[in-house]
Short mmCIF file of C-alpha atoms in Angstrom, two decimals:
data_model
loop_
_atom_site.label_atom_id
_atom_site.label_comp_id
_atom_site.label_asym_id
_atom_site.label_seq_id
_atom_site.Cartn_x
_atom_site.Cartn_y
_atom_site.Cartn_z
CA UNK A 23 -0.34 -0.09 0.34
CA UNK A 24 1.08 3.75 -0.23
CA UNK A 25 2.53 5.48 2.60
CA UNK A 26 -0.16 6.08 4.93
CA UNK A 27 -2.09 8.78 5.92
CA UNK A 28 -3.00 10.46 9.46
CA UNK A 29 -6.15 8.83 10.55
CA UNK A 30 -4.72 5.53 9.01
CA UNK A 31 -1.38 5.94 10.68
CA UNK A 32 -3.23 7.52 14.42
CA UNK A 33 -6.08 3.69 14.13
CA UNK A 34 -3.22 1.65 13.84
CA UNK A 35 -1.08 3.27 16.03
CA UNK A 36 -4.10 3.05 18.88
CA UNK A 37 -5.53 -0.05 18.35
CA UNK A 38 -1.73 -1.50 19.06
CA UNK A 39 -2.55 0.04 22.40
CA UNK A 40 -4.34 -2.52 24.80
CA UNK A 41 -7.26 -0.90 26.44
CA UNK A 42 -10.06 -3.78 26.66
CA UNK A 43 -12.47 -3.20 29.75
CA UNK A 44 -14.08 -6.05 32.10
CA UNK A 45 -17.28 -6.10 33.33
CA UNK A 46 -16.17 -8.19 36.63
CA UNK A 47 -14.40 -5.33 37.97
CA UNK A 48 -17.54 -2.94 36.91
CA UNK A 49 -17.40 -1.20 40.52
CA UNK A 50 -14.41 0.69 39.92
CA UNK A 51 -13.46 3.51 37.02
CA UNK A 52 -11.55 2.89 34.33
CA UNK A 53 -12.42 -1.13 35.40
CA UNK A 54 -8.61 -1.63 34.40
CA UNK A 55 -5.96 -0.32 34.73
CA UNK A 56 -4.33 -0.41 31.43
CA UNK A 57 -7.00 2.11 29.89
CA UNK A 58 -4.92 4.78 31.22
CA UNK A 59 -2.34 3.70 28.62
CA UNK A 60 -4.56 4.29 25.59
CA UNK A 61 -6.00 7.88 27.93
CA UNK A 62 -1.93 9.17 27.91
CA UNK A 63 -1.57 8.37 24.28
CA UNK A 64 -5.02 10.01 23.46
CA UNK A 65 -3.68 13.03 25.56
CA UNK A 66 0.06 12.94 24.34
CA UNK A 67 -1.59 13.86 20.56
CA UNK A 68 -4.26 16.73 21.97
CA UNK A 69 -0.84 18.35 23.47
CA UNK A 70 1.50 17.60 20.29
CA UNK A 71 -1.68 19.42 18.28
CA UNK A 72 -2.00 22.40 20.10
CA UNK A 73 -5.11 21.79 21.95
CA UNK A 74 -5.87 24.02 25.13
CA UNK A 75 -6.94 22.08 28.65
CA UNK A 76 -6.32 19.06 28.16
CA UNK A 77 -7.23 16.23 30.81
CA UNK A 78 -6.70 13.12 32.14
CA UNK A 79 -8.87 12.70 34.90
CA UNK A 80 -8.34 9.80 37.84
CA UNK A 81 -11.14 7.92 36.27
CA UNK A 82 -9.73 7.90 32.41
CA UNK A 83 -11.66 10.18 30.80
CA UNK A 84 -10.06 12.37 28.22
CA UNK A 85 -10.96 16.25 27.40
CA UNK A 86 -9.71 18.61 25.92
CA UNK A 87 -11.18 22.11 23.51
CA UNK A 88 -9.77 23.71 19.84
CA UNK A 89 -11.00 27.25 19.62
CA UNK A 90 -12.86 28.11 17.32
CA UNK A 91 -12.17 29.61 14.09
CA UNK A 92 -12.19 33.20 12.97
CA UNK A 93 -15.48 35.35 13.60
CA UNK A 94 -16.92 31.73 15.47
CA UNK A 95 -16.27 32.89 18.87
CA UNK A 96 -19.70 33.20 19.70
CA UNK A 97 -21.15 30.53 18.24
CA UNK A 98 -22.24 27.79 20.85
CA UNK A 99 -18.84 25.41 21.66
CA UNK A 100 -20.23 21.33 19.80
CA UNK A 101 -18.77 18.46 21.31
CA UNK A 102 -17.68 14.86 19.62
CA UNK A 103 -17.26 11.66 22.53
CA UNK A 104 -15.17 8.28 21.75
CA UNK A 105 -14.60 6.16 23.97
CA UNK A 106 -11.98 4.92 24.47
CA UNK A 107 -12.19 1.46 26.21
CA UNK A 108 -12.95 -2.20 23.48
CA UNK A 109 -14.64 -5.13 23.57
CA UNK A 110 -14.10 -7.94 26.22
CA UNK A 111 -16.11 -10.43 24.84
CA UNK A 112 -12.75 -11.45 22.62
CA UNK A 113 -9.13 -11.66 22.90
CA UNK A 114 -7.80 -7.90 23.09
CA UNK A 115 -4.16 -8.37 24.02
CA UNK A 116 -2.19 -7.70 22.90
CA UNK A 117 -3.52 -6.83 19.65
CA UNK A 118 -1.25 -6.97 16.19
CA UNK A 119 -3.39 -4.27 13.54
CA UNK A 120 -2.13 -3.98 9.95
CA UNK A 121 -3.32 -3.20 6.88
CA UNK A 122 -3.70 -5.64 4.43
CA UNK A 123 -5.14 -4.79 0.52
CA UNK A 124 -8.70 -6.87 -0.28
CA UNK A 125 -8.22 -8.41 -4.17
CA UNK A 126 -11.65 -10.25 -4.02
CA UNK A 127 -12.44 -14.06 -1.93
CA UNK A 128 -11.62 -14.95 1.11
CA UNK A 129 -9.24 -12.78 2.21
CA UNK A 130 -6.33 -14.84 5.28
CA UNK A 131 -5.45 -12.41 7.75
CA UNK A 132 -3.82 -14.52 10.03
CA UNK A 133 -4.52 -17.59 12.52
CA UNK A 134 -5.71 -17.50 15.34
CA UNK A 135 -4.86 -18.34 19.06
CA UNK A 136 -5.84 -22.14 18.09
CA UNK A 137 -3.03 -21.91 15.19
CA UNK A 138 -6.49 -21.97 12.54
CA UNK A 139 -7.03 -19.38 9.39
CA UNK A 140 -8.60 -16.41 10.32
CA UNK A 141 -10.12 -15.28 7.25
CA UNK A 142 -12.84 -12.50 6.17
CA UNK A 143 -15.54 -14.22 3.56
CA UNK A 144 -17.39 -12.58 1.23
CA UNK A 145 -19.76 -15.14 1.94
CA UNK A 146 -20.51 -13.36 5.55
CA UNK A 147 -19.71 -9.79 4.40
CA UNK A 148 -21.21 -9.25 1.19
CA UNK A 149 -20.49 -5.78 1.70
CA UNK A 150 -16.37 -6.96 0.56
CA UNK A 151 -17.67 -6.90 -2.65
CA UNK A 152 -17.98 -3.20 -3.60
CA UNK A 153 -14.71 -2.67 -1.47
CA UNK A 154 -11.99 -4.77 -3.87
CA UNK A 155 -8.86 -2.86 -3.95
CA UNK A 156 -9.31 -1.40 -0.13
CA UNK A 157 -6.37 -1.47 2.11
CA UNK A 158 -8.32 -2.54 5.60
CA UNK A 159 -6.79 -2.03 8.86
CA UNK A 160 -7.42 -5.82 10.08
CA UNK A 161 -6.26 -7.56 13.27
CA UNK A 162 -3.74 -10.60 12.51
CA UNK A 163 -6.40 -13.33 13.68
CA UNK A 164 -5.44 -14.08 17.07
CA UNK A 165 -7.18 -10.56 18.86
CA UNK A 166 -9.99 -7.84 18.20
CA UNK A 167 -8.39 -4.60 15.87
CA UNK A 168 -10.24 -2.18 18.61
CA UNK A 169 -11.75 -0.22 15.83
CA UNK A 170 -14.55 -0.48 17.88
CA UNK A 171 -14.17 2.82 19.01
CA UNK A 172 -10.66 3.84 18.06
CA UNK A 173 -11.63 4.36 14.53
CA UNK A 174 -13.68 7.31 16.14
CA UNK A 175 -11.07 8.37 17.84
CA UNK A 176 -8.20 8.66 15.07
CA UNK A 177 -10.99 10.52 13.33
CA UNK A 178 -11.66 13.14 16.07
CA UNK A 179 -8.03 13.67 16.57
CA UNK A 180 -7.21 13.53 13.25
CA UNK A 181 -9.97 16.14 12.34
CA UNK A 182 -7.94 18.56 14.68
CA UNK A 183 -4.86 17.78 13.06
CA UNK A 184 -6.54 19.31 10.20
CA UNK A 185 -8.03 22.10 11.45
CA UNK A 186 -4.73 23.21 13.06
CA UNK A 187 -2.87 22.81 9.50
CA UNK A 188 -5.37 24.78 7.91
CA UNK A 189 -6.68 27.50 10.52
CA UNK A 190 -9.10 29.35 7.94
CA UNK A 191 -11.41 26.35 8.29
CA UNK A 192 -14.20 27.55 9.63
CA UNK A 193 -16.11 26.25 12.33
CA UNK A 194 -17.52 26.76 16.32
CA UNK A 195 -15.28 25.64 19.66
CA UNK A 196 -14.63 22.06 19.71
CA UNK A 197 -15.45 19.67 22.67
CA UNK A 198 -14.22 16.14 22.64
CA UNK A 199 -13.47 13.92 24.89
CA UNK A 200 -13.02 9.86 25.27
CA UNK A 201 -13.89 8.32 27.54
CA UNK A 202 -13.33 4.81 29.46
CA UNK A 203 -15.71 1.27 29.91
CA UNK A 204 -18.52 1.92 27.62
CA UNK A 205 -18.42 -1.78 26.42
CA UNK A 206 -19.31 -2.43 30.27
CA UNK A 207 -21.77 0.17 29.88
CA UNK A 208 -20.13 2.51 32.41
CA UNK A 209 -19.38 4.75 29.84
CA UNK A 210 -19.61 8.56 29.87
CA UNK A 211 -21.34 8.54 32.97
CA UNK A 212 -18.64 11.40 35.12
CA UNK A 213 -18.25 12.91 32.32
CA UNK A 214 -17.78 16.72 33.80
CA UNK A 215 -20.51 18.36 31.32
CA UNK A 216 -20.03 21.58 32.77
CA UNK A 217 -16.03 21.87 32.28
CA UNK A 218 -16.85 20.09 28.69
CA UNK A 219 -19.30 23.48 28.23
CA UNK A 220 -21.22 21.62 24.51
CA UNK A 221 -24.75 21.61 25.18
CA UNK A 222 -24.97 19.09 22.07
CA UNK A 223 -23.71 17.41 19.30
CA UNK A 224 -22.19 13.62 18.21
CA UNK A 225 -20.64 10.47 19.13
CA UNK A 226 -18.69 8.07 16.80
CA UNK A 227 -19.08 5.15 17.47
CA UNK A 228 -21.91 3.29 14.67
CA UNK A 229 -20.65 0.98 11.73
CA UNK A 230 -20.64 1.63 7.95
CA UNK A 231 -19.60 4.73 6.43
CA UNK A 232 -23.16 7.15 6.02
CA UNK A 233 -24.75 5.16 8.94
CA UNK A 234 -26.61 7.10 11.65
CA UNK A 235 -28.26 7.08 14.84
CA UNK A 236 -30.60 9.02 17.00
CA UNK A 237 -33.13 5.97 18.04
CA UNK A 238 -31.52 3.48 20.15
CA UNK A 239 -32.37 0.89 22.58
CA UNK A 240 -33.89 0.85 26.06
CA UNK A 241 -32.06 -1.25 28.77
CA UNK A 242 -31.73 -2.61 31.62
CA UNK A 243 -30.22 -4.91 33.62
CA UNK A 244 -31.61 -7.79 35.21
CA UNK A 245 -29.33 -10.00 38.29
CA UNK A 246 -31.20 -12.83 39.29
CA UNK A 247 -29.54 -14.90 42.27
CA UNK A 248 -30.48 -17.92 43.91
CA UNK A 249 -29.67 -19.46 47.79
CA UNK A 250 -29.86 -23.20 47.88
CA UNK A 251 -28.99 -25.75 50.51
CA UNK A 252 -26.66 -28.53 49.72
CA UNK A 253 -26.49 -32.09 51.50
CA UNK A 254 -25.28 -35.20 50.40
CA UNK A 255 -27.11 -36.51 47.64
CA UNK A 256 -28.09 -39.82 48.69
CA UNK A 257 -30.28 -38.25 51.40
CA UNK A 258 -31.63 -35.37 49.18
CA UNK A 259 -35.11 -36.09 49.07
CA UNK A 260 -37.11 -33.60 50.97
CA UNK A 261 -34.43 -31.60 51.63
CA UNK A 262 -31.83 -30.43 48.96
CA UNK A 263 -32.94 -27.39 47.54
CA UNK A 264 -30.48 -27.41 44.45
CA UNK A 265 -29.71 -23.26 43.80
CA UNK A 266 -28.80 -24.49 39.80
CA UNK A 267 -31.86 -26.26 39.12
CA UNK A 268 -33.77 -23.55 39.96
CA UNK A 269 -31.82 -20.84 37.69
CA UNK A 270 -32.47 -23.52 35.04
CA UNK A 271 -36.27 -23.32 36.23
CA UNK A 272 -36.41 -19.41 35.95
CA UNK A 273 -34.75 -19.42 32.65
CA UNK A 274 -37.48 -21.86 31.13
CA UNK A 275 -39.87 -19.25 31.85
CA UNK A 276 -38.00 -16.62 29.77
CA UNK A 277 -39.52 -16.77 26.33
CA UNK A 278 -37.12 -18.47 24.21
CA UNK A 279 -37.98 -17.11 21.32
CA UNK A 280 -37.12 -13.33 22.48
CA UNK A 281 -33.96 -13.63 22.12
CA UNK A 282 -30.78 -11.50 20.17
CA UNK A 283 -30.05 -14.32 18.00
CA UNK A 284 -34.47 -14.33 17.17
CA UNK A 285 -34.79 -10.89 16.80
CA UNK A 286 -33.85 -7.91 14.39
CA UNK A 287 -34.88 -4.32 13.47
CA UNK A 288 -37.51 -2.75 16.09
CA UNK A 289 -37.90 -6.79 18.35
CA UNK A 290 -36.62 -6.04 21.92
CA UNK A 291 -34.96 -9.00 23.18
CA UNK A 292 -34.02 -10.90 26.54
CA UNK A 293 -29.98 -12.16 26.74
CA UNK A 294 -28.15 -14.26 29.13
CA UNK A 295 -25.40 -12.60 29.77
CA UNK A 296 -23.15 -14.69 32.33
CA UNK A 297 -24.57 -17.96 33.97
CA UNK A 298 -22.62 -19.57 37.32
CA UNK A 299 -23.42 -21.95 40.37
CA UNK A 300 -23.87 -24.35 42.51
CA UNK A 301 -26.46 -26.91 44.76
CA UNK A 302 -25.64 -23.62 47.31
CA UNK A 303 -25.99 -21.02 44.89
CA UNK A 304 -26.17 -19.85 41.66
CA UNK A 305 -26.39 -16.66 39.16
CA UNK A 306 -27.95 -15.53 36.32
CA UNK A 307 -27.20 -11.52 34.79
CA UNK A 308 -29.85 -10.25 31.86
CA UNK A 309 -29.99 -7.89 30.39
CA UNK A 310 -33.30 -6.26 28.79
CA UNK A 311 -33.37 -4.26 25.68
CA UNK A 312 -36.72 -2.44 23.63
CA UNK A 313 -36.67 0.36 22.01
CA UNK A 314 -40.15 1.57 23.85
CA UNK A 315 -39.83 1.96 27.11
CA UNK A 316 -43.17 0.38 27.67
CA UNK A 317 -42.52 -3.20 26.88
CA UNK A 318 -38.81 -2.40 29.08
CA UNK A 319 -41.22 -2.24 32.00
CA UNK A 320 -43.15 -5.18 30.53
CA UNK A 321 -40.77 -7.56 30.63
CA UNK A 322 -39.25 -6.08 33.92
CA UNK A 323 -42.36 -7.58 35.21
CA UNK A 324 -42.24 -10.76 33.40
CA UNK A 325 -39.37 -11.19 34.82
CA UNK A 326 -40.40 -9.93 38.51
CA UNK A 327 -43.41 -13.13 37.95
CA UNK A 328 -40.83 -15.64 36.94
CA UNK A 329 -38.94 -15.48 39.92
CA UNK A 330 -42.58 -15.17 42.13
CA UNK A 331 -43.04 -18.10 40.21
CA UNK A 332 -40.39 -20.01 40.91
CA UNK A 333 -40.13 -19.22 44.51
CA UNK A 334 -44.15 -20.73 45.17
CA UNK A 335 -42.95 -23.97 43.69
CA UNK A 336 -40.18 -24.73 46.36
CA UNK A 337 -42.39 -23.55 48.69
CA UNK A 338 -40.03 -19.81 49.90
CA UNK A 339 -38.14 -17.78 49.11
CA UNK A 340 -35.19 -19.32 46.65
CA UNK A 341 -35.18 -16.43 44.08
CA UNK A 342 -34.25 -12.52 43.89
CA UNK A 343 -34.20 -10.71 41.12
CA UNK A 344 -32.80 -7.02 40.70
CA UNK A 345 -33.10 -4.68 38.55
CA UNK A 346 -31.28 -1.31 37.26
CA UNK A 347 -31.99 0.97 33.87
CA UNK A 348 -29.44 1.48 31.48
CA UNK A 349 -29.63 3.50 29.54
CA UNK A 350 -32.92 4.81 27.67
CA UNK A 351 -33.38 5.48 24.10
CA UNK A 352 -31.76 9.07 22.72
CA UNK A 353 -34.36 9.65 20.50
CA UNK A 354 -36.64 10.88 23.32
CA UNK A 355 -34.24 13.89 23.37
CA UNK A 356 -32.46 14.26 19.72
CA UNK A 357 -35.64 13.92 17.82
CA UNK A 358 -37.37 17.40 19.40
CA UNK A 359 -37.65 20.23 16.90
CA UNK A 360 -34.73 22.02 18.99
CA UNK A 361 -32.36 19.38 18.64
CA UNK A 362 -33.72 18.75 15.11
CA UNK A 363 -30.56 20.11 13.54
CA UNK A 364 -28.01 17.19 15.04
CA UNK A 365 -30.31 15.27 11.98
CA UNK A 366 -30.46 17.56 9.41
CA UNK A 367 -26.43 18.79 9.52
CA UNK A 368 -25.58 15.64 9.93
CA UNK A 369 -27.59 14.93 6.46
CA UNK A 370 -25.72 17.97 4.79
CA UNK A 371 -21.99 16.40 5.44
CA UNK A 372 -22.91 13.60 4.56
CA UNK A 373 -24.58 14.65 0.97
CA UNK A 374 -21.24 17.32 0.87
CA UNK A 375 -18.41 14.13 0.71
CA UNK A 376 -20.75 12.31 -1.76
CA UNK A 377 -22.54 9.58 0.92
CA UNK A 378 -26.23 9.17 1.37
CA UNK A 379 -27.19 8.98 4.70
CA UNK A 380 -28.83 6.15 6.29
CA UNK A 381 -31.02 6.21 9.62
CA UNK A 382 -30.99 3.09 11.83
CA UNK A 383 -32.83 1.95 14.82
CA UNK A 384 -29.05 1.35 17.05
CA UNK A 385 -29.70 -2.68 18.60
CA UNK A 386 -28.05 -0.96 20.84
CA UNK A 387 -26.77 2.47 23.04
CA UNK A 388 -24.64 4.62 22.56
CA UNK A 389 -22.98 6.90 25.07
CA UNK A 390 -25.12 9.76 23.36
CA UNK A 391 -27.95 7.64 24.59
CA UNK A 392 -27.18 8.57 28.52
CA UNK A 393 -25.74 11.91 27.37
CA UNK A 394 -29.18 12.92 25.95
CA UNK A 395 -30.34 12.44 29.03
CA UNK A 396 -28.37 14.40 31.59
CA UNK A 397 -28.32 17.85 29.01
CA UNK A 398 -25.63 16.89 26.44
CA UNK A 399 -28.21 15.78 23.27
CA UNK A 400 -26.02 13.77 20.98
CA UNK A 401 -26.48 11.63 18.26
CA UNK A 402 -24.10 8.74 16.68
CA UNK A 403 -22.08 8.68 13.58
CA UNK A 404 -20.58 6.51 11.60
CA UNK A 405 -16.89 4.53 13.18
CA UNK A 406 -16.94 2.24 9.64
CA UNK A 407 -15.45 -0.60 11.56
CA UNK A 408 -17.44 -4.04 10.99
CA UNK A 409 -17.83 -7.90 12.82
CA UNK A 410 -17.01 -5.72 15.44
CA UNK A 411 -15.85 -7.49 19.16
CA UNK A 412 -14.03 -10.68 17.87
CA UNK A 413 -10.86 -11.36 15.46
CA UNK A 414 -13.20 -10.86 12.18
CA UNK A 415 -12.89 -7.04 12.78
CA UNK A 416 -11.49 -4.26 9.92
CA UNK A 417 -12.05 -0.91 8.95
CA UNK A 418 -12.17 0.02 5.20
CA UNK A 419 -9.24 2.44 4.60
CA UNK A 420 -11.96 4.40 2.58
CA UNK A 421 -14.52 4.94 4.51
CA UNK A 422 -11.89 5.80 7.76
CA UNK A 423 -10.45 8.88 5.49
CA UNK A 424 -14.09 9.83 4.57
CA UNK A 425 -15.53 10.04 7.70
CA UNK A 426 -12.63 12.70 7.98
CA UNK A 427 -13.67 14.74 5.69
CA UNK A 428 -16.90 14.60 6.45
CA UNK A 429 -16.79 15.85 9.90
CA UNK A 430 -14.38 18.94 8.19
CA UNK A 431 -17.42 19.46 6.78
CA UNK A 432 -20.00 18.71 9.61
CA UNK A 433 -18.04 21.38 11.79
CA UNK A 434 -18.40 23.74 9.03
CA UNK A 435 -21.48 24.02 9.08
CA UNK A 436 -21.48 25.21 12.40
CA UNK A 437 -19.69 27.99 12.22
CA UNK A 438 -23.61 29.18 11.47
CA UNK A 439 -26.27 30.63 13.45
CA UNK A 440 -28.25 27.75 13.72
CA UNK A 441 -32.07 27.76 12.37
CA UNK A 442 -34.67 28.66 14.50
CA UNK A 443 -37.42 26.32 16.04
CA UNK A 444 -40.40 27.47 14.90
#
């Protein structure tokens, strides 16, 4: 391939820094010390570019500001938010990113940790058919790449590099943030919005170029715990209470057709994330997702009733359940008339680079799902990663570079006062 562009170089460099989050240590922020390594790399890049107010907090939040171009100083600050952690569901340390030319057919990217060949295949990724002749950033097959969300990180920093190189490019004051633990549901929860100083903006944590999201799931988590009674199996009759058996009875009452593998679009689901146990103690962790909050509440109630049914069958309280809301559908904020510019300007910026915008109902959440309800309204833009959370993750170079062009066009659209809401 030819010499790497600024954003490709940053992506490769950022992906080389291991920064997985860990749900089993989610009681601290960040959940893993390695996220500080990623935070410091980005902070150093921001300082070298001359960003203002660069900060790394004790929780590994990176924030900075970029001054407005001449004549735009009085306009509202526009914010961008990305995350620095990578997914915990696959191998993520060490990461060996590489740039490969795709010439069609199967592309072998390397061997997995089991020694078996790892390849990208148009049979499972039909999008590859339009990428013949493109350079792709991949791992070597032994880990995920981490393009989710280091592609977003690289795009934002490369945008600032452009603005430094050409001060004539119009833009308002920018606030940028890079947050930890998004992959385990924490994300931007501790972002100081007063110090951040932006009332609206965008997260950059979506899929293919042109993808845009202002609608997400509502989300809750449910923790089901079982307490049993262990006795010798030879004398167990009428005495033993098997905690693992109680969890299995509960799970059988959760509608099987409403699991992620059987749903799509606006369908909601129940997902069993983790289960473990023995006779005396067992646990099952679930997540609940739906675009309609009323349906989320109905799902919660079904799980409570399932717990009650199992307890009644045992004749005592064997199961307990704790349910906690995680985030809400950001459409409830972004679709309001006063924030419609977030959608309209994104569509216009995509059009300026020759890309049609495609709005999707995200079957997940973003940092914007919580930020929007905290007063920072933000929709979600493409980060151009594919096959996230697995060893076949990749980022097409032309899409990565095009998104920096899109961001340049987007900030220019905010270099003028936004239309008043009528």
